[in-house]
Tab-separated table of C-alpha atoms and ligand atoms in Angstrom:
chain	number	residue	atom	x	y	z
A	1	MET	CA	137.024	199.055	117.585
A	2	GLU	CA	138.420	200.418	114.295
A	3	ALA	CA	135.499	200.552	111.533
A	4	ARG	CA	135.739	201.124	107.943
A	5	ILE	CA	133.232	204.076	107.186
A	6	LEU	CA	131.996	205.186	103.802
A	7	ILE	CA	131.212	208.993	103.706
A	8	ILE	CA	129.146	210.215	100.899
A	9	GLU	CA	129.264	214.027	100.582
A	10	ASP	CA	129.440	216.659	97.753
A	11	ASP	CA	130.521	219.724	99.645
A	12	PRO	CA	134.216	219.705	100.126
A	13	VAL	CA	134.176	221.686	103.356
A	14	SER	CA	131.712	219.083	104.928
A	15	GLN	CA	133.902	216.288	103.716
A	16	LYS	CA	136.839	217.593	105.425
A	17	LEU	CA	134.795	218.172	108.545
A	18	HIS	CA	133.156	214.832	108.747
A	19	GLN	CA	136.495	213.039	107.852
A	20	LYS	CA	138.335	214.770	110.766
A	21	VAL	CA	135.680	213.850	113.342
A	22	ILE	CA	135.579	210.107	112.215
A	23	GLU	CA	139.129	209.620	112.006
A	24	ALA	CA	139.677	211.237	115.357
A	25	ALA	CA	137.420	208.634	116.777
A	26	GLY	CA	139.618	205.906	115.373
A	27	HIS	CA	137.987	204.874	112.258
A	28	GLN	CA	139.075	204.588	108.582
A	29	VAL	CA	137.305	206.949	105.964
A	30	ALA	CA	136.650	206.412	102.357
A	31	MET	CA	135.079	209.496	100.646
A	32	ALA	CA	132.504	209.402	97.807
A	33	GLU	CA	131.340	212.594	96.248
A	34	ASP	CA	127.850	211.750	95.316
A	35	GLY	CA	125.518	208.782	95.774
A	36	LEU	CA	126.484	207.163	92.479
A	37	GLN	CA	129.974	207.055	93.463
A	38	GLY	CA	129.140	205.854	96.840
A	39	LEU	CA	127.131	202.830	95.540
A	40	MET	CA	130.021	201.709	93.320
A	41	LEU	CA	132.344	202.010	96.188
A	42	ALA	CA	130.108	200.120	98.563
A	43	LYS	CA	129.769	197.412	95.979
A	44	GLU	CA	133.347	196.960	95.393
A	45	GLN	CA	134.718	197.350	99.130
A	46	ASP	CA	133.528	196.246	102.478
A	47	PHE	CA	132.289	198.879	104.783
A	48	ASP	CA	130.958	198.723	108.385
A	49	LEU	CA	128.892	201.844	108.119
A	50	VAL	CA	127.731	204.554	105.557
A	51	ILE	CA	127.339	208.213	106.399
A	52	SER	CA	125.427	209.993	103.724
A	53	ASP	CA	124.473	213.548	102.876
A	54	VAL	CA	120.828	213.960	101.634
A	55	MET	CA	121.047	216.699	98.897
A	56	MET	CA	123.586	215.887	96.276
A	57	PRO	CA	123.960	216.164	92.407
A	58	ASN	CA	123.450	212.925	90.325
A	59	MET	CA	121.848	210.718	93.246
A	60	ASN	CA	120.340	212.104	96.475
A	61	GLY	CA	120.770	210.609	99.876
A	62	TYR	CA	117.388	208.942	99.957
A	63	GLU	CA	117.770	207.199	96.518
A	64	THR	CA	121.194	205.984	97.705
A	65	CYS	CA	119.801	204.552	100.760
A	66	GLN	CA	117.214	202.734	98.848
A	67	ARG	CA	119.686	201.210	96.416
A	68	LEU	CA	122.064	200.133	99.266
A	69	ARG	CA	119.313	198.357	100.906
A	70	GLU	CA	118.279	196.538	97.635
A	71	ASN	CA	121.665	194.883	97.025
A	72	PRO	CA	122.193	191.833	99.270
A	73	LYS	CA	125.845	192.858	99.764
A	74	THR	CA	125.137	196.191	101.245
A	75	ALA	CA	121.598	195.590	102.492
A	76	GLN	CA	122.741	195.233	105.971
A	77	ILE	CA	125.264	198.022	106.496
A	78	PRO	CA	123.939	200.678	109.128
A	79	ILE	CA	123.423	203.918	107.206
A	80	LEU	CA	123.356	207.401	108.953
A	81	LEU	CA	121.811	210.247	106.978
A	82	LEU	CA	123.510	213.691	107.734
A	83	THR	CA	121.819	216.714	106.483
A	84	ALA	CA	120.823	220.343	106.596
A	85	LEU	CA	117.318	219.424	106.146
A	86	ASN	CA	115.874	219.628	109.696
A	87	ASN	CA	112.213	218.804	109.502
A	88	LEU	CA	110.226	215.565	110.355
A	89	GLU	CA	108.954	214.958	106.820
A	90	SER	CA	112.451	214.578	105.513
A	91	LYS	CA	113.512	212.473	108.514
A	92	ILE	CA	110.460	210.149	107.906
A	93	LYS	CA	111.458	209.978	104.253
A	94	GLY	CA	114.890	209.138	105.275
A	95	PHE	CA	113.859	206.122	107.539
A	96	GLU	CA	111.414	204.969	104.830
A	97	ALA	CA	114.346	204.893	102.458
A	98	GLY	CA	116.140	202.459	104.879
A	99	ALA	CA	118.413	204.823	107.023
A	100	ASP	CA	119.044	203.679	110.500
A	101	ASP	CA	119.611	207.153	111.966
A	102	TYR	CA	119.302	210.681	111.123
A	103	LEU	CA	121.400	213.733	112.211
A	104	SER	CA	120.976	217.252	111.240
A	105	LYS	CA	123.662	219.636	110.375
A	106	PRO	CA	125.284	221.530	111.916
A	107	TYR	CA	125.976	218.790	114.542
A	108	GLU	CA	128.124	218.494	117.564
A	109	PRO	CA	131.276	216.219	116.742
A	110	ASP	CA	130.582	214.357	119.909
A	111	GLU	CA	127.114	213.432	118.773
A	112	LEU	CA	128.191	212.238	115.475
A	113	VAL	CA	130.664	210.033	117.121
A	114	ALA	CA	128.274	208.624	119.741
A	115	ARG	CA	125.695	207.777	116.976
A	116	VAL	CA	128.146	206.218	114.901
A	117	ASN	CA	129.366	204.006	117.718
A	118	VAL	CA	125.929	203.105	118.533
A	119	LEU	CA	125.107	201.997	114.961
A	120	LEU	CA	128.384	199.967	114.980
A	121	ARG	CA	127.659	198.296	118.036
A	122	ARG	CA	123.998	197.386	116.802
A	123	LYS	CA	125.929	195.906	113.752
A	124	THR	CA	128.304	193.690	115.844
A	125	ALA	CA	125.899	192.901	118.427
A	126	PRO	CA	124.495	189.503	117.270
A	127	VAL	CA	121.382	190.365	115.304
A	128	GLU	CA	120.718	186.824	114.166
A	129	PRO	CA	121.372	185.046	117.352
A	130	ARG	CA	118.535	187.015	118.788
A	131	ARG	CA	116.335	185.001	116.777
A	132	THR	CA	118.213	181.695	116.746
A	133	LEU	CA	119.639	181.588	120.276
A	134	GLU	CA	117.946	178.808	122.164
A	135	LYS	CA	115.673	179.825	124.917
A	136	THR	CA	116.872	177.286	127.400
A	137	GLY	CA	116.298	179.041	130.631
A	138	LYS	CA	113.416	177.805	132.858
A	139	VAL	CA	111.021	180.479	134.191
A	140	VAL	CA	109.509	179.915	137.534
A	141	GLY	CA	106.923	182.175	138.748
A	142	VAL	CA	105.935	183.012	142.528
A	143	PHE	CA	102.518	184.321	142.748
A	144	SER	CA	99.806	185.216	145.119
A	145	LEU	CA	96.608	187.228	144.590
A	146	ARG	CA	96.762	188.598	148.215
A	147	GLY	CA	99.494	190.718	149.538
A	148	GLY	CA	101.846	189.863	152.480
A	149	ALA	CA	101.685	185.949	151.914
A	150	GLY	CA	105.547	185.855	151.408
A	151	VAL	CA	105.989	185.957	147.591
A	152	THR	CA	109.047	188.120	147.578
A	153	SER	CA	110.644	185.999	150.466
A	154	ILE	CA	110.087	182.801	148.662
A	155	ALA	CA	111.115	184.175	145.358
A	156	ALA	CA	114.419	185.420	146.848
A	157	ASN	CA	115.124	182.337	148.660
A	158	LEU	CA	114.076	180.119	145.641
A	159	ALA	CA	116.462	181.947	143.364
A	160	THR	CA	119.243	181.934	145.760
A	161	GLY	CA	118.569	178.087	146.380
A	162	LEU	CA	118.829	177.475	142.521
A	163	ALA	CA	122.007	179.428	142.193
A	164	GLN	CA	123.598	177.604	145.050
A	165	LEU	CA	122.303	174.228	143.861
A	166	TRP	CA	123.732	174.378	140.235
A	167	ASN	CA	126.164	177.111	140.187
A	168	LYS	CA	124.522	178.362	137.036
A	169	GLU	CA	123.387	181.658	135.928
A	170	THR	CA	120.108	182.505	137.983
A	171	ALA	CA	118.068	185.637	137.534
A	172	LEU	CA	115.527	187.046	140.009
A	173	VAL	CA	113.075	189.375	138.081
A	174	ASP	CA	110.864	191.697	140.292
A	175	LEU	CA	107.647	192.286	138.315
A	176	ALA	CA	105.972	193.957	141.265
A	177	LEU	CA	106.750	196.992	139.308
A	178	THR	CA	105.198	199.750	141.312
A	179	ALA	CA	106.782	198.648	144.852
A	180	GLY	CA	108.862	195.746	144.384
A	181	GLN	CA	111.178	194.783	147.188
A	182	ALA	CA	113.168	191.764	146.007
A	183	ALA	CA	116.449	193.918	145.821
A	184	LEU	CA	115.799	194.931	149.425
A	185	MET	CA	115.602	191.351	150.447
A	186	LEU	CA	119.136	190.769	148.970
A	187	ASN	CA	120.300	193.950	150.290
A	188	LEU	CA	121.194	195.320	146.707
A	189	PRO	CA	121.222	198.946	146.015
A	190	LEU	CA	118.762	200.255	143.334
A	191	ARG	CA	121.373	201.561	141.105
A	192	ASN	CA	120.107	199.670	138.041
A	193	THR	CA	116.344	198.765	137.767
A	194	TRP	CA	113.703	198.213	135.382
A	195	ALA	CA	113.762	202.238	135.054
A	196	ASP	CA	116.770	201.917	132.810
A	197	LEU	CA	114.631	200.018	130.446
A	198	ALA	CA	111.586	202.170	130.721
A	199	HIS	CA	112.666	204.791	128.192
A	200	MET	CA	114.133	202.408	125.787
A	201	ASP	CA	112.287	200.961	122.879
A	202	THR	CA	111.524	197.334	123.218
A	203	GLY	CA	113.476	196.496	120.236
A	204	GLU	CA	116.511	198.121	121.446
A	205	ILE	CA	116.775	195.744	124.506
A	206	ASP	CA	119.240	193.054	123.906
A	207	GLN	CA	121.552	190.792	126.051
A	208	GLU	CA	124.163	193.319	126.527
A	209	VAL	CA	121.695	195.988	127.785
A	210	LEU	CA	120.354	193.431	130.223
A	211	SER	CA	123.621	192.365	131.440
A	212	GLN	CA	124.270	195.998	132.321
A	213	THR	CA	120.850	196.351	134.126
A	214	LEU	CA	120.889	193.105	136.271
A	215	ARG	CA	122.803	193.489	139.532
A	216	SER	CA	124.623	190.547	140.861
A	217	HIS	CA	124.499	189.301	144.397
A	218	PRO	CA	127.220	187.346	145.871
A	219	SER	CA	125.053	184.189	146.058
A	220	GLY	CA	125.191	184.072	142.137
A	221	VAL	CA	121.844	185.570	141.702
A	222	HIS	CA	121.384	188.448	139.253
A	223	ILE	CA	118.451	190.674	139.980
A	224	LEU	CA	116.359	192.957	137.834
A	225	SER	CA	114.847	195.158	140.340
A	226	ALA	CA	111.603	197.351	140.396
A	227	PRO	CA	112.081	200.816	139.704
A	228	ARG	CA	112.052	203.359	142.480
A	229	ARG	CA	109.465	205.524	141.018
A	230	VAL	CA	105.804	204.756	140.062
A	231	GLU	CA	106.136	206.950	136.881
A	232	GLU	CA	108.875	204.861	135.666
A	233	SER	CA	107.043	201.498	136.324
A	234	GLU	CA	104.103	202.885	134.255
A	235	LEU	CA	106.424	202.847	131.265
A	236	ILE	CA	106.880	199.079	131.217
A	237	ASP	CA	104.371	197.406	129.245
A	238	ALA	CA	103.761	193.711	128.555
A	239	ALA	CA	105.704	193.627	125.143
A	240	LYS	CA	108.769	194.968	127.110
A	241	VAL	CA	108.294	192.373	129.805
A	242	SER	CA	107.933	189.530	127.178
A	243	ARG	CA	111.035	190.825	125.393
A	244	VAL	CA	113.194	190.943	128.636
A	245	LEU	CA	112.070	187.507	129.604
A	246	GLU	CA	112.685	186.201	126.180
A	247	ILE	CA	116.199	187.441	126.157
A	248	LEU	CA	116.906	186.144	129.666
A	249	GLN	CA	116.026	182.804	128.690
A	250	THR	CA	118.695	182.744	126.252
A	251	SER	CA	121.339	183.720	128.798
A	252	TYR	CA	120.214	182.459	132.162
A	253	ASP	CA	119.566	178.813	133.248
A	254	TYR	CA	116.785	179.931	135.794
A	255	ILE	CA	114.565	182.849	135.899
A	256	VAL	CA	112.577	183.347	138.931
A	257	LEU	CA	109.696	185.900	138.879
A	258	ASP	CA	108.589	187.825	142.092
A	259	LEU	CA	105.136	188.580	140.750
A	260	PRO	CA	102.620	191.299	142.101
A	261	HIS	CA	99.122	190.562	143.478
A	262	ASN	CA	97.203	191.157	140.365
A	263	PHE	CA	96.547	190.093	137.060
A	264	ALA	CA	97.932	193.007	135.103
A	265	GLU	CA	99.178	192.720	131.626
A	266	THR	CA	102.780	192.757	132.736
A	267	THR	CA	101.975	189.912	135.294
A	268	LEU	CA	100.404	187.843	132.568
A	269	ALA	CA	103.365	188.324	130.370
A	270	GLY	CA	105.362	186.586	133.255
A	271	LEU	CA	102.885	184.024	133.978
A	272	ASP	CA	102.503	183.111	130.329
A	273	VAL	CA	106.159	181.939	130.006
A	274	ALA	CA	106.343	180.403	133.508
A	275	GLU	CA	107.030	176.651	133.221
A	276	GLU	CA	106.232	176.423	136.903
A	277	ILE	CA	104.185	178.543	139.069
A	278	LEU	CA	104.263	178.494	142.849
A	279	VAL	CA	101.009	180.106	144.386
A	280	VAL	CA	101.781	181.173	147.777
A	281	LEU	CA	99.062	181.358	150.551
A	282	ALA	CA	98.719	181.985	154.210
A	283	PRO	CA	96.478	179.985	156.534
A	284	GLU	CA	93.568	182.385	156.657
A	285	LEU	CA	90.329	182.445	154.751
A	286	ALA	CA	90.891	185.579	152.661
A	287	SER	CA	94.166	184.158	151.582
A	288	VAL	CA	92.481	180.766	150.645
A	289	ARG	CA	89.734	182.530	148.783
A	290	SER	CA	92.116	184.478	146.624
A	291	THR	CA	93.972	181.290	146.029
A	292	ALA	CA	90.630	179.742	144.594
A	293	MET	CA	90.125	182.812	142.456
A	294	ALA	CA	93.730	182.656	141.085
A	295	LEU	CA	93.488	178.976	140.252
A	296	GLU	CA	90.206	179.595	138.470
A	297	VAL	CA	91.820	182.225	136.440
A	298	PHE	CA	94.694	179.910	135.565
A	299	GLU	CA	92.123	177.387	134.317
A	300	THR	CA	90.453	179.861	132.256
A	301	LEU	CA	94.040	180.846	130.765
A	302	ASN	CA	94.789	177.098	130.174
A	303	TYR	CA	97.730	177.065	132.488
A	304	SER	CA	98.699	173.552	133.386
A	305	LEU	CA	97.375	172.658	136.780
A	306	ASP	CA	100.250	170.046	136.861
A	307	SER	CA	102.766	172.733	136.945
A	308	THR	CA	101.027	174.817	139.490
A	309	HIS	CA	102.058	174.217	143.083
A	310	LEU	CA	100.548	175.490	146.311
A	311	ILE	CA	102.910	176.693	149.043
A	312	LEU	CA	101.484	177.106	152.320
A	313	ASN	CA	103.245	179.801	154.320
A	314	TRP	CA	102.801	180.425	157.910
A	315	VAL	CA	103.346	184.252	158.050
A	316	PHE	CA	101.792	184.288	161.492
A	317	GLU	CA	102.408	182.204	164.461
A	318	ARG	CA	99.274	180.488	165.381
A	319	GLN	CA	95.496	179.891	164.970
A	320	GLY	CA	95.650	179.376	161.319
A	321	LEU	CA	93.477	177.107	159.051
A	322	SER	CA	94.757	173.576	158.892
A	323	LYS	CA	96.605	172.133	155.833
A	324	ALA	CA	93.880	169.450	155.561
A	325	ASP	CA	91.050	172.066	155.734
A	326	ILE	CA	92.682	174.207	153.152
A	327	GLU	CA	93.222	171.394	150.714
A	328	ALA	CA	89.697	170.336	151.091
A	329	GLY	CA	88.309	173.690	150.608
A	330	LEU	CA	90.344	174.274	147.511
A	331	ASN	CA	90.220	170.572	146.324
A	332	TYR	CA	93.885	171.109	145.573
A	333	ALA	CA	97.076	169.477	147.335
A	334	ILE	CA	99.632	171.669	149.082
A	335	ASP	CA	103.029	170.934	147.907
A	336	THR	CA	105.155	172.626	150.583
A	337	THR	CA	104.507	174.093	153.860
A	338	ILE	CA	106.793	176.782	155.540
A	339	PRO	CA	106.579	177.161	159.109
A	340	PHE	CA	106.396	180.522	161.029
A	341	SER	CA	110.018	181.602	161.572
A	342	SER	CA	109.941	185.292	162.195
A	343	ASP	CA	113.665	185.853	163.334
A	344	LYS	CA	115.062	184.332	160.097
A	345	PHE	CA	112.672	186.337	157.902
A	346	VAL	CA	113.021	189.547	159.592
A	347	ARG	CA	116.759	188.972	159.281
A	348	ALA	CA	116.542	188.375	155.716
A	349	ILE	CA	114.808	191.764	155.312
A	350	ASN	CA	117.091	193.677	157.443
A	351	PHE	CA	120.294	192.275	156.299
A	352	GLY	CA	119.779	190.987	152.946
A	353	SER	CA	120.728	187.428	153.790
A	354	PRO	CA	118.021	184.894	152.749
A	355	PRO	CA	117.721	181.869	155.144
A	356	VAL	CA	118.746	179.563	152.389
A	357	LEU	CA	122.214	181.169	152.184
A	358	GLU	CA	122.646	182.019	155.719
A	359	ALA	CA	121.592	178.958	157.347
A	360	PRO	CA	121.013	176.136	154.755
A	361	GLU	CA	120.977	173.548	157.435
A	362	SER	CA	118.188	175.139	159.388
A	363	PRO	CA	114.684	173.676	158.825
A	364	LEU	CA	113.906	176.868	156.519
A	365	GLY	CA	117.157	176.287	154.740
A	366	VAL	CA	116.199	172.765	153.892
A	367	ILE	CA	112.802	173.642	152.795
A	368	PHE	CA	113.931	176.217	150.354
A	369	GLU	CA	116.831	173.849	149.039
A	370	ASP	CA	114.309	171.246	148.353
A	371	LEU	CA	111.869	173.528	146.660
A	372	ALA	CA	114.639	174.626	144.475
A	373	PHE	CA	115.580	171.037	143.433
A	374	GLN	CA	111.802	170.411	142.998
A	375	VAL	CA	111.435	173.126	140.276
A	376	SER	CA	114.780	172.505	138.721
A	377	LYS	CA	115.159	171.453	135.129
A	378	ASP	CA	114.804	167.550	134.603
A	379	ASP	CA	118.201	167.359	132.884
A	380	HIS	CA	119.845	169.128	135.956
A	381	LYS	CA	118.063	166.684	138.402
A	382	LYS	CA	119.272	163.664	136.677
A	383	GLN	CA	123.029	164.589	136.900
A	384	ARG	CA	125.481	165.396	139.692
A	385	PRO	CA	126.812	168.876	138.854
A	386	GLU	CA	130.485	168.905	138.261
A	387	PRO	CA	131.985	169.765	140.480
A	388	PRO	CA	129.171	169.088	143.124
A	389	THR	CA	128.018	172.136	144.964
A	390	ASP	CA	127.837	172.160	148.637
A	391	ALA	CA	123.969	172.483	148.420
A	392	TRP	CA	123.809	169.547	146.087
A	393	LYS	CA	125.727	167.305	148.548
A	394	ARG	CA	123.435	168.336	151.255
A	395	LEU	CA	120.465	167.461	149.073
A	396	ALA	CA	121.860	164.186	148.110
A	397	LYS	CA	122.581	163.251	151.620
A	398	ARG	CA	119.040	163.940	152.547
A	399	MET	CA	117.570	162.036	149.790
A	400	ARG	CA	119.581	158.992	150.562
A	401	LYS	CA	118.303	159.344	154.165
A	402	ARG	CA	114.818	159.639	153.119
A	403	ARG	CA	114.661	156.471	150.990
B	1	LIG	N1	107.071	181.907	157.148
B	1	LIG	C1	107.136	183.129	157.678
B	1	LIG	N2	107.435	183.381	158.896
B	1	LIG	C2	107.373	184.598	159.414
B	1	LIG	N3	107.294	185.672	158.551
B	1	LIG	C3	107.292	185.519	157.278
B	1	LIG	C4	107.072	184.241	156.768
B	1	LIG	N4	107.166	184.488	155.404
B	1	LIG	C5	107.160	185.850	155.246
B	1	LIG	N5	107.159	186.469	156.276
B	1	LIG	C6	107.117	187.925	156.544
B	1	LIG	O1	105.928	188.448	155.923
B	1	LIG	C7	106.146	189.713	155.439
B	1	LIG	C8	105.754	189.645	154.015
B	1	LIG	O2	106.557	188.850	153.381
B	1	LIG	P1	106.756	189.180	151.619
B	1	LIG	O3	107.266	190.525	151.594
B	1	LIG	O4	107.885	188.016	151.285
B	1	LIG	O5	105.438	188.984	151.087
B	1	LIG	P2	104.706	189.404	149.757
B	1	LIG	O6	103.724	188.689	149.327
B	1	LIG	O7	105.812	189.538	148.710
B	1	LIG	O8	104.269	190.756	150.240
B	1	LIG	P3	103.935	192.239	149.419
B	1	LIG	O9	102.529	192.192	149.466
B	1	LIG	O10	104.580	193.159	150.333
B	1	LIG	O11	104.531	191.895	148.073
B	1	LIG	C9	107.662	189.917	155.720
B	1	LIG	O12	107.735	190.907	156.753
B	1	LIG	C10	108.195	188.622	155.845
B	1	LIG	O13	109.439	188.755	156.497
B	2	LIG	MG1	106.475	191.198	147.466
């Protein structure tokens, strides 16, 4: 993209140098010899970016920055300060004056071009929509306080079911940051993961960054995978998780969370925005106990129990507690029961094909399709998708039969 760039620089040699680099990068240059002249030009013409020296006669770079920021016409133009002063103090002074970036001389031409392009991209990237874009995506969390209950399996199948049902943008977010395996279940390589976001400032994360970080699966699910290394997961805090979920809600219809077995800050950041929470438990005492604890915590946090659903998952074959006993013990109704079905689940792990995709008409496929419908948005449930998806047709047929 060709941009109009104003360079403010008093030294003739530097002028030539900057101009050559910027023009070689495909941009147009206007030159001002000091801050005062720069301000006048910026008032008269439209620029996409200002590059300014700091030490100049008449008006220095800091003052120029400040004045540009004060005038509504120029307040939003990205400013890059370019200077021989290379110490922290002058950098801070520059940022305080309103500069967006700072590069010390001598610089590598490539670095200048890279920084210019980043600033230009930030300018064209919708800054305002970030605040005004509607957060219409529905977040559904899948959770258990105890490991091995089937959270990841259910989250992966649920996300796939939603994508198949509505043919809408669906994200699966692995929040089991230290050892998440959601990508594994969909057989996706860990090329892009949360780690890509670990070293970014939270404020730098936007739709574009996320669209490059989520990997897509043929089912229509886009997954944000857990990092490969623990050190990377430690760099992800609750603010970052909230930010990511907020942005995903503006671009995806459904966001399914594969949550870890704890109440860490990052887990709570996910639970806080979940409109619906599926609590998974296995038919054994320890699992029932941890479910009771989880429900208690939910109550303390004021999560609506109406949107908290229990999923009983038979991860082992026999001799489990009965549904009735569990419901009595918890004083809470179980919404869905998933039968033991080792071959299908094992296949899902080894081949990356969730039952809901591979065998949608199998008992397990039906359960996940129904579950996906159950947590769908109300306005989706009311209408036939156009064109109707195969999953929706199957579901409609089942509903007619059940009536
Ligand atoms: N209904 C089921 N029938 C048989 N096996 C199941 C069932 N549900 C899950 N499993 C198996 O149980 C194991 C644990 O499942 P999963 O990884 O989904 O659970 P999790 O709660 O995410 O566990 P983790 O603690 O590893 O995060 C997997 O090997 C999975 O294939
Ligand atoms: Mg898991």
